[in-house]
mmCIF file of C-alpha atoms in Angstrom:
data_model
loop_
_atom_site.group_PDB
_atom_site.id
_atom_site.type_symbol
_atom_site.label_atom_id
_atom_site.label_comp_id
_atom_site.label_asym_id
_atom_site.label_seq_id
_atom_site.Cartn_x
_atom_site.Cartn_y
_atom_site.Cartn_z
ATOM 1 C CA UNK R 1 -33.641 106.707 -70.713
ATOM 2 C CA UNK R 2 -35.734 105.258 -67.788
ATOM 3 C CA UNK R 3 -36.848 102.560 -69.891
ATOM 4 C CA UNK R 4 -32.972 102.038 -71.495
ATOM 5 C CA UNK R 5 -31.631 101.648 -67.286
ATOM 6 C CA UNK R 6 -34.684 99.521 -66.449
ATOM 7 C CA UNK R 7 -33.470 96.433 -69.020
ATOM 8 C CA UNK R 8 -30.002 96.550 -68.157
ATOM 9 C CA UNK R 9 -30.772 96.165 -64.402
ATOM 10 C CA UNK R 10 -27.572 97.934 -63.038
ATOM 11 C CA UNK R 11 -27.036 101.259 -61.663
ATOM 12 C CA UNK R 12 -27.133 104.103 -63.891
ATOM 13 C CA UNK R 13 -23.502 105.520 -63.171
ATOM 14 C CA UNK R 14 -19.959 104.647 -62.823
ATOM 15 C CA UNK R 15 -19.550 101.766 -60.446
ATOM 16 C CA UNK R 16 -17.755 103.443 -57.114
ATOM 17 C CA UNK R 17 -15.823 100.234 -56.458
ATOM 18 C CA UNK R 18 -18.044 99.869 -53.266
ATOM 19 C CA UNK R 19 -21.541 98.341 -53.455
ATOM 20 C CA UNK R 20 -22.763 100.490 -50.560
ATOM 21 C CA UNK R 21 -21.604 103.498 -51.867
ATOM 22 C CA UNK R 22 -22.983 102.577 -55.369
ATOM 23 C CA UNK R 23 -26.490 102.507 -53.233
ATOM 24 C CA UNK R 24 -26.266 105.427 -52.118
ATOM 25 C CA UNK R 25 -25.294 107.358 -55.326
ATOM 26 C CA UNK R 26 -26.676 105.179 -57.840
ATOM 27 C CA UNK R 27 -22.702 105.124 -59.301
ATOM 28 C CA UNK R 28 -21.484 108.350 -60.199
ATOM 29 C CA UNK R 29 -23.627 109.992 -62.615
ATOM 30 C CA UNK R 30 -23.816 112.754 -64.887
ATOM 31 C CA UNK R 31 -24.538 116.277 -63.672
ATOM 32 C CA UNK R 32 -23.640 115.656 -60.542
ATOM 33 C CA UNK R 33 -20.635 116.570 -57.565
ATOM 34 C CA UNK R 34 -19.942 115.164 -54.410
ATOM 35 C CA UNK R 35 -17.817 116.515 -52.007
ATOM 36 C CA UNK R 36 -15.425 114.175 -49.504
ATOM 37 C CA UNK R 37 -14.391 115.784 -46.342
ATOM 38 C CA UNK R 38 -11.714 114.905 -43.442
ATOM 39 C CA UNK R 39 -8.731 115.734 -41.600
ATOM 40 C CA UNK R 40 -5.078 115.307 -42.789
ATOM 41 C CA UNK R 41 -4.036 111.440 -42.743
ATOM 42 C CA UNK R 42 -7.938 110.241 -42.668
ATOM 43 C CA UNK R 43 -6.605 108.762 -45.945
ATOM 44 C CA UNK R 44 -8.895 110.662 -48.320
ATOM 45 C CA UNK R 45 -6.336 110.908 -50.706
ATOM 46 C CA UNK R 46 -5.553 106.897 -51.190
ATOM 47 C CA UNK R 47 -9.073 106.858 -51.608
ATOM 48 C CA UNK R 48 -10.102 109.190 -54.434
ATOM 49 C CA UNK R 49 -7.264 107.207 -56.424
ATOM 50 C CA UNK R 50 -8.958 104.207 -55.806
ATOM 51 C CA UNK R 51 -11.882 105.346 -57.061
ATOM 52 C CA UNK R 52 -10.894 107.300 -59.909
ATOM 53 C CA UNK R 53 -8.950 104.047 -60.938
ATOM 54 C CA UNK R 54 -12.331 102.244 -60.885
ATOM 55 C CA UNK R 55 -14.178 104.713 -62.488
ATOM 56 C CA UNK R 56 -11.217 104.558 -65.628
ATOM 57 C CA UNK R 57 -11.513 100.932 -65.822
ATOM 58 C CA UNK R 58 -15.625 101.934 -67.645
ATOM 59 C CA UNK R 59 -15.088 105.526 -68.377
ATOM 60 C CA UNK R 60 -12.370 108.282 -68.948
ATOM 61 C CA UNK R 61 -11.388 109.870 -65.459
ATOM 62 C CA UNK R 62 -8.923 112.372 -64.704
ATOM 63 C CA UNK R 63 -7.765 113.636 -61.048
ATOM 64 C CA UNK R 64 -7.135 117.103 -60.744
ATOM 65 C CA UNK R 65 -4.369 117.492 -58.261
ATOM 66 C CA UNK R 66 -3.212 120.760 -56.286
ATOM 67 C CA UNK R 67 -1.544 119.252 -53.721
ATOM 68 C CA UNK R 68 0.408 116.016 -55.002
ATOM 69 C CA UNK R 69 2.372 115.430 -57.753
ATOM 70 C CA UNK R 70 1.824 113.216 -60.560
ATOM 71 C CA UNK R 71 4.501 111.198 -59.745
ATOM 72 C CA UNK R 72 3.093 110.992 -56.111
ATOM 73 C CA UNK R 73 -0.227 110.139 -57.415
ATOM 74 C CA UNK R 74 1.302 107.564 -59.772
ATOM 75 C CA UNK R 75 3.498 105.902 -56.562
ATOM 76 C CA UNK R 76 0.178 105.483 -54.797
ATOM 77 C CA UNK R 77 -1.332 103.898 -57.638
ATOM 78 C CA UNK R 78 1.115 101.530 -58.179
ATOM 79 C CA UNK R 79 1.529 100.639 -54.026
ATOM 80 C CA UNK R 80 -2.833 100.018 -54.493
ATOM 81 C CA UNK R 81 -2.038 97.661 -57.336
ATOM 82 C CA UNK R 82 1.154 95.721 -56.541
ATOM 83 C CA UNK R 83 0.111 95.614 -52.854
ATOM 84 C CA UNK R 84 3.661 96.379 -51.610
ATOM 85 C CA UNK R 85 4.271 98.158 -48.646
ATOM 86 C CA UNK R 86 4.800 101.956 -49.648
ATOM 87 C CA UNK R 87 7.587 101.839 -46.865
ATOM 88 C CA UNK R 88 9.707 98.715 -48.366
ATOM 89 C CA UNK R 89 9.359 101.544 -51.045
ATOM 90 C CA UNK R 90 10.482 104.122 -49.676
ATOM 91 C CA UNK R 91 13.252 103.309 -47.209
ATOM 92 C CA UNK R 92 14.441 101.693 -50.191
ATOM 93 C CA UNK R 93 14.635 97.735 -48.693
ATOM 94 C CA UNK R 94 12.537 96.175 -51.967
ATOM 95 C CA UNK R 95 13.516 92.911 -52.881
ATOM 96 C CA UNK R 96 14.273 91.881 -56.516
ATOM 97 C CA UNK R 97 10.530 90.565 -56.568
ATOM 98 C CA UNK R 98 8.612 93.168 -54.887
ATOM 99 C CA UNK R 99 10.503 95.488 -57.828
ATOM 100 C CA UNK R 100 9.300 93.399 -60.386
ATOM 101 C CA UNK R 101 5.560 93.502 -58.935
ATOM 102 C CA UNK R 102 5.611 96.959 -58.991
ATOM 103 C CA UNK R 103 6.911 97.103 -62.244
ATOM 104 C CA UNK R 104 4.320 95.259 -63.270
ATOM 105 C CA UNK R 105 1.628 97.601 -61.730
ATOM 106 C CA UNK R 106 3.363 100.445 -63.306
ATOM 107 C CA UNK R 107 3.072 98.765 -66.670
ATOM 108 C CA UNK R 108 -0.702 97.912 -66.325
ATOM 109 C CA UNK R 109 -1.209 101.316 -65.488
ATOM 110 C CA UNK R 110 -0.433 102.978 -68.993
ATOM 111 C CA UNK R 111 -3.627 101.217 -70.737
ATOM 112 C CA UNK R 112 -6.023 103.189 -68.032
ATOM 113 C CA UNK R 113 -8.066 106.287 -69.478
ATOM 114 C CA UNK R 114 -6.703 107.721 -66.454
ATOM 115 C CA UNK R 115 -5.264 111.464 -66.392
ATOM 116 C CA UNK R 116 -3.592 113.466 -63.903
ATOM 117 C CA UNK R 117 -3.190 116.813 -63.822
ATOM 118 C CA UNK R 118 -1.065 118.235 -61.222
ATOM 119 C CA UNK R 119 -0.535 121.961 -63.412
ATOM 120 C CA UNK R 120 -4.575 123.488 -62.772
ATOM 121 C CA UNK R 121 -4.789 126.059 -60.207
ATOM 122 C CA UNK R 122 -7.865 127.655 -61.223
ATOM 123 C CA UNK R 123 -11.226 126.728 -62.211
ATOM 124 C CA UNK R 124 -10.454 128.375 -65.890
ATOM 125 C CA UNK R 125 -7.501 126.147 -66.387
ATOM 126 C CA UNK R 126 -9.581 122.992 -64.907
ATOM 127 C CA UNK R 127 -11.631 123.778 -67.611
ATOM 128 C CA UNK R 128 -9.212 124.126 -70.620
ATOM 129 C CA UNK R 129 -7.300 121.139 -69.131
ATOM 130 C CA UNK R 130 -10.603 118.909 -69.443
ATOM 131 C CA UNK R 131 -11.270 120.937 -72.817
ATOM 132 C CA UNK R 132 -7.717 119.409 -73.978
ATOM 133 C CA UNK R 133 -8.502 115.958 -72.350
ATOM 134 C CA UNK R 134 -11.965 115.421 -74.303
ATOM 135 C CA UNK R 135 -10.385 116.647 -77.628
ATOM 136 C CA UNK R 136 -7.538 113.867 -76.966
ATOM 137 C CA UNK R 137 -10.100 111.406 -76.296
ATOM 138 C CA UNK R 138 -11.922 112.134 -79.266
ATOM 139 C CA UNK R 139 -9.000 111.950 -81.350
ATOM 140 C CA UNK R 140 -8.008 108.250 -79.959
ATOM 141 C CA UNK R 141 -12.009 107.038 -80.337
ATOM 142 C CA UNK R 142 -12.345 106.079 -76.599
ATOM 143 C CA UNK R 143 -15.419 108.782 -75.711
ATOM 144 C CA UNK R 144 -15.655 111.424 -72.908
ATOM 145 C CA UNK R 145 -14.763 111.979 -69.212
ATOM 146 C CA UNK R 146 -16.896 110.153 -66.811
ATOM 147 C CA UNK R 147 -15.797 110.960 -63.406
ATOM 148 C CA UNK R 148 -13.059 114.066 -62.662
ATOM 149 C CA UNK R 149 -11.719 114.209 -58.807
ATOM 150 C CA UNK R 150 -10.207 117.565 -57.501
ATOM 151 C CA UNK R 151 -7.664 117.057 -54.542
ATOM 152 C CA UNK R 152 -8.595 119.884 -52.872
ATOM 153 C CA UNK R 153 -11.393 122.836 -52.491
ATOM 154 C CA UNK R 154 -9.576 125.006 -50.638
ATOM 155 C CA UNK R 155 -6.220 125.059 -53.299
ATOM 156 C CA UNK R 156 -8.386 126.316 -56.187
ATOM 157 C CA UNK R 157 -7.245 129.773 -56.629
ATOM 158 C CA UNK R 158 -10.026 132.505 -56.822
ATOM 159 C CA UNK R 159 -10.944 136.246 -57.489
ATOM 160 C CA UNK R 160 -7.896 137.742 -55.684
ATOM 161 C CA UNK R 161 -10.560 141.023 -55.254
ATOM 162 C CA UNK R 162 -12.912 138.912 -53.259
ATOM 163 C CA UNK R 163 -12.639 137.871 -49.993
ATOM 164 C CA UNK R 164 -11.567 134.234 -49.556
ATOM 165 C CA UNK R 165 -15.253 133.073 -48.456
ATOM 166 C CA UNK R 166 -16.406 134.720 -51.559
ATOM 167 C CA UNK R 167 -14.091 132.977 -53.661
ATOM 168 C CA UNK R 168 -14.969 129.581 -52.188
ATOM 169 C CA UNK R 169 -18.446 130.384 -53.478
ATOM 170 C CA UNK R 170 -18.092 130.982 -56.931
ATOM 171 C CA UNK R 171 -15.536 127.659 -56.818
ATOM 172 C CA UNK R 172 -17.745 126.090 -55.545
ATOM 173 C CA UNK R 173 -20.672 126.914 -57.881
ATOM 174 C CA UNK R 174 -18.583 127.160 -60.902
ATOM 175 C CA UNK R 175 -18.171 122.932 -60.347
ATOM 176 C CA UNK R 176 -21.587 122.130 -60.047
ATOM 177 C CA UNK R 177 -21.695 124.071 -63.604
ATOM 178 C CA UNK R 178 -18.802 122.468 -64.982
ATOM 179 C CA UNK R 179 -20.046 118.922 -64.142
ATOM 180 C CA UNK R 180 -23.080 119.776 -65.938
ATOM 181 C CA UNK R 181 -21.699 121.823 -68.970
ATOM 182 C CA UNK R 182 -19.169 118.783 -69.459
ATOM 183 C CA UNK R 183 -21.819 116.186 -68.008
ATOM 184 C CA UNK R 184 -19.694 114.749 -65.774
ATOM 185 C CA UNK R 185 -19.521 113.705 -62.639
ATOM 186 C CA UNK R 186 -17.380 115.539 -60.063
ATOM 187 C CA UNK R 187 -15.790 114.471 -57.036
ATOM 188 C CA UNK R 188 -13.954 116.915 -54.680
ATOM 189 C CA UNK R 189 -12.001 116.513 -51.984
ATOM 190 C CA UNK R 190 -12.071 119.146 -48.695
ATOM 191 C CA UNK R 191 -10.079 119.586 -45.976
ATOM 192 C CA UNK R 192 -12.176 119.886 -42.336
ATOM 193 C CA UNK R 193 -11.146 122.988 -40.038
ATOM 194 C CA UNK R 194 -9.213 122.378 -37.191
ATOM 195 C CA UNK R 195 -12.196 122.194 -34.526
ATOM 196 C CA UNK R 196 -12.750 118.200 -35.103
ATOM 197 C CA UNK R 197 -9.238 118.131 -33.557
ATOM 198 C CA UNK R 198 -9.837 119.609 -30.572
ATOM 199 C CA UNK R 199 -13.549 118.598 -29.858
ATOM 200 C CA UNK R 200 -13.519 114.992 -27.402
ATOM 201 C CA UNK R 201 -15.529 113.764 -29.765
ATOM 202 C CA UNK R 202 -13.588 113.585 -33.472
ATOM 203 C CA UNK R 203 -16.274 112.867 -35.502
ATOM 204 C CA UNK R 204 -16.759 115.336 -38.268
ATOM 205 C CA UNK R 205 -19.720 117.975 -38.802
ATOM 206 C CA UNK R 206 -21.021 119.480 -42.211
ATOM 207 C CA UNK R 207 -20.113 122.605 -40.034
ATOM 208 C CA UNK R 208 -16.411 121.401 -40.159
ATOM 209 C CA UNK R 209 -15.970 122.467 -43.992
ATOM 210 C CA UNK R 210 -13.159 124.960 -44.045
ATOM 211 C CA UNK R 211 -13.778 128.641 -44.749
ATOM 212 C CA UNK R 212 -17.022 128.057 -46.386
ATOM 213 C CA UNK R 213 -20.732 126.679 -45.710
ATOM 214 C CA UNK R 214 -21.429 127.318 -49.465
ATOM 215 C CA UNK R 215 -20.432 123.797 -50.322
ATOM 216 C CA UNK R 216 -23.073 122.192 -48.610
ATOM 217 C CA UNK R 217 -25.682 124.098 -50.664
ATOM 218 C CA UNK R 218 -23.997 123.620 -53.966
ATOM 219 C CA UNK R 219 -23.350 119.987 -53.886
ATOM 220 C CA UNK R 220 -25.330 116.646 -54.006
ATOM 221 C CA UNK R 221 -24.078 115.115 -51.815
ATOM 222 C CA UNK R 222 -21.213 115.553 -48.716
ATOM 223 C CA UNK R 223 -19.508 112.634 -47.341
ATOM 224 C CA UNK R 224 -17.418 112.741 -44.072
ATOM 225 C CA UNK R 225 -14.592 110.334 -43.200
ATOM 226 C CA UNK R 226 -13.842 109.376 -39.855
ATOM 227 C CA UNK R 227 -10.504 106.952 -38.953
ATOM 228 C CA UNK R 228 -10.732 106.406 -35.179
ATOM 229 C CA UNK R 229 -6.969 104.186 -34.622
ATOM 230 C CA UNK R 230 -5.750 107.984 -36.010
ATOM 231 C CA UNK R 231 -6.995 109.420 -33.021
ATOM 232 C CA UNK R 232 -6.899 106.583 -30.536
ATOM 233 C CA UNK R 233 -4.248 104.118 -31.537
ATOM 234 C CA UNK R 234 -5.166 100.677 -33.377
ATOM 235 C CA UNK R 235 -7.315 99.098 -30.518
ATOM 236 C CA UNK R 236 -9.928 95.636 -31.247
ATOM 237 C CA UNK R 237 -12.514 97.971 -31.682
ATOM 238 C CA UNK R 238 -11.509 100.388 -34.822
ATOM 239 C CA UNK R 239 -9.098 97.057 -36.491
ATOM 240 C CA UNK R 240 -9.607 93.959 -38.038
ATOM 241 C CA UNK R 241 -7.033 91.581 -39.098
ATOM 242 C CA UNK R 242 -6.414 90.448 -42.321
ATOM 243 C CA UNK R 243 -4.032 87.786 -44.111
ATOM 244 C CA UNK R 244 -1.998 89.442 -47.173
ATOM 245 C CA UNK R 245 -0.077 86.788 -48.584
ATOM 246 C CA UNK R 246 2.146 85.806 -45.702
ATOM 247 C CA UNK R 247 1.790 88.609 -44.047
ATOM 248 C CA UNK R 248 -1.182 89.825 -40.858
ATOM 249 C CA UNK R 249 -1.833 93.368 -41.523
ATOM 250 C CA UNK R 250 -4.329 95.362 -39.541
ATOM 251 C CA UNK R 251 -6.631 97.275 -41.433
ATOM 252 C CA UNK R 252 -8.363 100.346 -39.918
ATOM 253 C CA UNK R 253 -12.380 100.970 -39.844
ATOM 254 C CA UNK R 254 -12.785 104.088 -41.732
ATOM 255 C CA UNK R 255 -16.499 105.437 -41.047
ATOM 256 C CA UNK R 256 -17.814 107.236 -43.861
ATOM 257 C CA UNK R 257 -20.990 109.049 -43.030
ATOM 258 C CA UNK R 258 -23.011 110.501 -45.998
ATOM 259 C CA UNK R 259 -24.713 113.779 -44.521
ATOM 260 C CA UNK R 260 -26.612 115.091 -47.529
ATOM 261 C CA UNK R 261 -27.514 112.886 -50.569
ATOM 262 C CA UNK R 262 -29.965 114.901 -52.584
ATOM 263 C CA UNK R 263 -30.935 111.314 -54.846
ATOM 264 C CA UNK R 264 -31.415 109.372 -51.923
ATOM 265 C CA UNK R 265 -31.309 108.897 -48.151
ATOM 266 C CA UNK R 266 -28.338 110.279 -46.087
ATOM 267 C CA UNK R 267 -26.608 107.328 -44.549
ATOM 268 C CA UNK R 268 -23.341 105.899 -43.213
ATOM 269 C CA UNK R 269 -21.237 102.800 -44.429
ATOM 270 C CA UNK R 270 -17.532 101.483 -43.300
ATOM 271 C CA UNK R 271 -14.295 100.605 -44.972
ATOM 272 C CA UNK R 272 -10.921 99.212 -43.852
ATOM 273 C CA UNK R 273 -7.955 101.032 -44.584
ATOM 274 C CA UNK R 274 -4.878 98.739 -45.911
ATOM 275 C CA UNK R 275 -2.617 101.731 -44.542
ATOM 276 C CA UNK R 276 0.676 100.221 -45.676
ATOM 277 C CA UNK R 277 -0.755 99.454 -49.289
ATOM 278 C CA UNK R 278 -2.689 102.799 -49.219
ATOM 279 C CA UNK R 279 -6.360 100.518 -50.110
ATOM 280 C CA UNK R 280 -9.223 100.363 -49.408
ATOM 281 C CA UNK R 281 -11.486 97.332 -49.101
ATOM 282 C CA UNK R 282 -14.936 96.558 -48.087
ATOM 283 C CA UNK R 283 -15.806 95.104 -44.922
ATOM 284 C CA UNK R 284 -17.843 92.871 -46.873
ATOM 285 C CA UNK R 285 -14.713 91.473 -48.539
ATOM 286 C CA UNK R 286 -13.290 90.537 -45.219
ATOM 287 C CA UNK R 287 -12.587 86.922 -44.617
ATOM 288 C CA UNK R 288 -11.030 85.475 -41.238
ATOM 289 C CA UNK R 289 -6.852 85.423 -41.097
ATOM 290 C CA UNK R 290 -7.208 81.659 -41.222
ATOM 291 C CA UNK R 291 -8.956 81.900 -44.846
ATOM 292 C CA UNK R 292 -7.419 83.127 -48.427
ATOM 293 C CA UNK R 293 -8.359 86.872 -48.976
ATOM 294 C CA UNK R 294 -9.911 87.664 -52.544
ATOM 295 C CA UNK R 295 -7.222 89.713 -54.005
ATOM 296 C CA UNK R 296 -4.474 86.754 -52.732
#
């Protein structure tokens, strides 16, 4: 296998959709689960779409969702594609055109090995669900689940005759098994207690996972996300400016800072937040207001 990733050059895994990310992880990779961390509105959620669609573009993915429906998953998708703003959307003020872009979005959307599953609530039905997703795979040729995303930890229903830390440690542990009984790759999402809010300093701690420190253990690898214009406004320190077409939208500097990464060293990289298009771009993509972005 060494030998086999050694001709082809490229990183062993599915491609994250962000090089620095992919450096860190080696792409995501079978056997393996990561856990993302932050507050409400850090924009964790715009993210793990983003990278789930990636990850289907090369591999089966499917987003296990406890919190959002499908049809709120599939609105976000289709806002990251067609680059409308999700509030022309949703005040409804879209033109004839923007419609038609998103309708266009939509219908690129229903060649994607991409599944949701908003319907799970417990790590038994996670499993059947991906049980059923493989067999339908098999059936239509097009191989196995590479990557699944769970939106979030702390929704997974457990033992009702343990106590709720208790719980959180079998979920926990019974993901790291299923990534490698189904050799997968498993990406799940965790909300942050409360104490980041209230600390003068926002930035989150591995100590911030909510109701349980069993994560940390269990996982290879726990990334934090940080979105300082949530906190303190859009200033010229936590912006940068981008052209969009016609349009000047601000994008926020989202710090994500890698605490534990069992392959490889723990380090921190940066994104910018499209908030109005829900995406997320490198800030190696950026290019100066007066220049054509890449995705114009």
């Amino acid at each position: 296998k060494i030998k086999q990733t050694n001709k082809t050059g490229c990183i062993v895994g599915i491609k994250t959709g962000f090089h620095d990310l992919d450096k860190l992880t080696g792409g995501w990779q079978t056997g393996r689960y990561y856990i993302l961390g932050a507050r409400p509105k850090m924009g964790k959620t715009s993210l793990f779409c983003q990278i789930a669609e990636t990850a289907a573009n090369q591999k089966p993915a499917a987003i296990f969702s406890l919190e959002m429906t499908k049809e709120e998953l599939m609105k976000l998708l289709i806002y990251q594609n067609s680059k409308i703003d999700s509030m022309l959307e949703q005040n409804g003020q879209l033109t004839q055109s923007q419609f038609k872009t998103m309708q266009e979005a939509a219908e690129t959307m229903k060649y994607k090995n991409l599944y949701i599953d908003d319907k799970s609530r417990d790590m038994q039905q996670i499993r059947a669900s991906i049980k059923r997703i493989q067999k339908d795979l098999a059936h239509k040729n097009k191989g196995k689940l590479g990557l699944i995303v769970i939106d979030y930890l702390q929704l997974i229903h457990g033992d009702k005759r343990l106590s709720r830390n208790y719980q959180l440690e079998e979920i926990s542990r019974g993901i790291k098994e299923l990534a490698k009984d189904y050799e997968l790759c498993v990406l799940a999402l965790s909300q942050l207690s409360r104490e980041v809010d209230n600390r003068k300093d926002n930035k989150p701690l591995p100590s911030d996972l909510r109701d349980s420190g069993s994560f940390e253990q269990d996982c290879d690898g726990l990334m934090l996300m940080y979105r300082d214009a949530y906190y303190k406004g859009q200033t010229g320190n936590n912006t940068q400016e981008y052209t969009f077409g016609k349009e000047k939208v601000l994008a926020d500097i989202v710090d994500i800072n890698m605490f534990l990464n069992r392959h490889d060293k723990a380090d921190r990289f940066k994104l910018h937040f499209l908030a109005p298009y829900r995406k997320f771009i490198e800030t190696s993509d950026f290019y100066p207001c007066n220049e054509k972005a890449p995705w114009d």
